[in-house]
C-alpha cells in the first residue's frame, strides 16, 4: 500500500508494515560480560536438567507437607484475630458484633468441613498419617473458638455470674424477723 507523500511520516510508518528483522542480531552487540553463545558447560547443564516426574513417595511427602500447612492455617490467623478483638473493645457495637460473628463462623465451618479440606491430600499411603494432621486442624479451630468465647465473655454476653441466673433462684425465707417498735 503506497501512501500519498503529503501525509506526515508517522502516518506513512503506521500504515506500512515494519521491516523484517534479520535472524542474526549481529548489528547489536552483547552487553559487557554477557555471551550469547552457548558454552559447553551450559549445554551440558541444559541437557542434564530435564526434570523427571516425581515418584509416588515424593508426591505423598509433598501432600503430607501441604496438609500440615493447611492444618496450621487457623493458628496463623489467631494473632490477627486476637488483636482485632482487643481493638474492637467490649461494648456492644455493630463492628464488634460482626467481628465476633466471623470469629465463630470461620472455625465452625472449618470443623464441619474437616474431611472435605483434606480429601485432596489423602491417598491410600497417606491415610494413616492424616489423622494427626486432622487432629491438629481441629485443635487449632477449637483454639479459635476459645478466642471467640473469651471475647463474648469480655462483652458480658455469657451468663457466668450468679446475677445472670436470678430468674431461676428461689426467694430465701428468713429464719428470724426483726420488728421495730416504739415504746
GROMACS .gro file of N, CA, C and O in nm, residues 52-64 121-126 129:
model
   80
   52UNK      N    1   1.268  -3.521   3.575
   52UNK     CA    2   1.196  -3.647   3.572
   52UNK      C    3   1.070  -3.633   3.657
   52UNK      O    4   1.066  -3.553   3.750
   53UNK      N    5   0.966  -3.706   3.626
   53UNK     CA    6   0.844  -3.695   3.706
   53UNK      C    7   0.867  -3.748   3.847
   53UNK      O    8   0.944  -3.841   3.867
   54UNK      N    9   0.802  -3.685   3.947
   54UNK     CA   10   0.823  -3.729   4.085
   54UNK      C   11   0.768  -3.869   4.109
   54UNK      O   12   0.667  -3.909   4.049
   55UNK      N   13   0.833  -3.939   4.197
   55UNK     CA   14   0.787  -4.073   4.233
   55UNK      C   15   0.664  -4.061   4.323
   55UNK      O   16   0.640  -3.956   4.382
   56UNK      N   17   0.585  -4.167   4.334
   56UNK     CA   18   0.468  -4.160   4.424
   56UNK      C   19   0.506  -4.130   4.569
   56UNK      O   20   0.430  -4.063   4.639
   57UNK      N   21   0.622  -4.177   4.613
   57UNK     CA   22   0.665  -4.148   4.751
   57UNK      C   23   0.691  -3.998   4.769
   57UNK      O   24   0.654  -3.940   4.870
   58UNK      N   25   0.756  -3.937   4.668
   58UNK     CA   26   0.782  -3.793   4.676
   58UNK      C   27   0.651  -3.714   4.672
   58UNK      O   28   0.635  -3.615   4.744
   59UNK      N   29   0.558  -3.758   4.591
   59UNK     CA   30   0.428  -3.692   4.584
   59UNK      C   31   0.355  -3.702   4.718
   59UNK      O   32   0.296  -3.604   4.764
   60UNK      N   33   0.363  -3.818   4.781
   60UNK     CA   34   0.298  -3.835   4.911
   60UNK      C   35   0.362  -3.747   5.017
   60UNK      O   36   0.292  -3.688   5.102
   61UNK      N   37   0.493  -3.734   5.013
   61UNK     CA   38   0.563  -3.647   5.109
   61UNK      C   39   0.519  -3.503   5.090
   61UNK      O   40   0.492  -3.431   5.187
   62UNK      N   41   0.509  -3.461   4.964
   62UNK     CA   42   0.464  -3.324   4.937
   62UNK      C   43   0.320  -3.303   4.982
   62UNK      O   44   0.286  -3.196   5.035
   63UNK      N   45   0.236  -3.403   4.964
   63UNK     CA   46   0.097  -3.391   5.008
   63UNK      C   47   0.089  -3.382   5.160
   63UNK      O   48   0.007  -3.305   5.214
   64UNK      N   49   0.170  -3.458   5.230
   64UNK     CA   50   0.170  -3.450   5.377
   64UNK      C   51   0.218  -3.313   5.422
   64UNK      O   52   0.159  -3.252   5.514
  121UNK      N   53  -0.558  -3.437   4.975
  121UNK     CA   54  -0.426  -3.478   5.021
  121UNK      C   55  -0.422  -3.625   5.063
  121UNK      O   56  -0.316  -3.677   5.094
  122UNK      N   57  -0.536  -3.690   5.067
  122UNK     CA   58  -0.541  -3.828   5.114
  122UNK      C   59  -0.518  -3.925   4.999
  122UNK      O   60  -0.580  -3.913   4.894
  123UNK      N   61  -0.429  -4.017   5.021
  123UNK     CA   62  -0.407  -4.131   4.931
  123UNK      C   63  -0.405  -4.255   5.020
  123UNK      O   64  -0.398  -4.243   5.142
  124UNK      N   65  -0.411  -4.371   4.962
  124UNK     CA   66  -0.407  -4.490   5.048
  124UNK      C   67  -0.280  -4.498   5.134
  124UNK      O   68  -0.284  -4.550   5.245
  125UNK      N   69  -0.170  -4.443   5.083
  125UNK     CA   70  -0.044  -4.448   5.161
  125UNK      C   71  -0.039  -4.340   5.269
  125UNK      O   72   0.030  -4.357   5.368
  126UNK      N   73  -0.108  -4.228   5.249
  126UNK     CA   74  -0.102  -4.119   5.348
  126UNK      C   75  -0.216  -4.122   5.448
  126UNK      O   76  -0.219  -4.040   5.539
  129UNK      N   77  -0.130  -4.130   5.817
  129UNK     CA   78  -0.066  -4.010   5.873
  129UNK      C   79  -0.161  -3.892   5.883
  129UNK      O   80  -0.131  -3.793   5.949
   0.00000   0.00000   0.00000
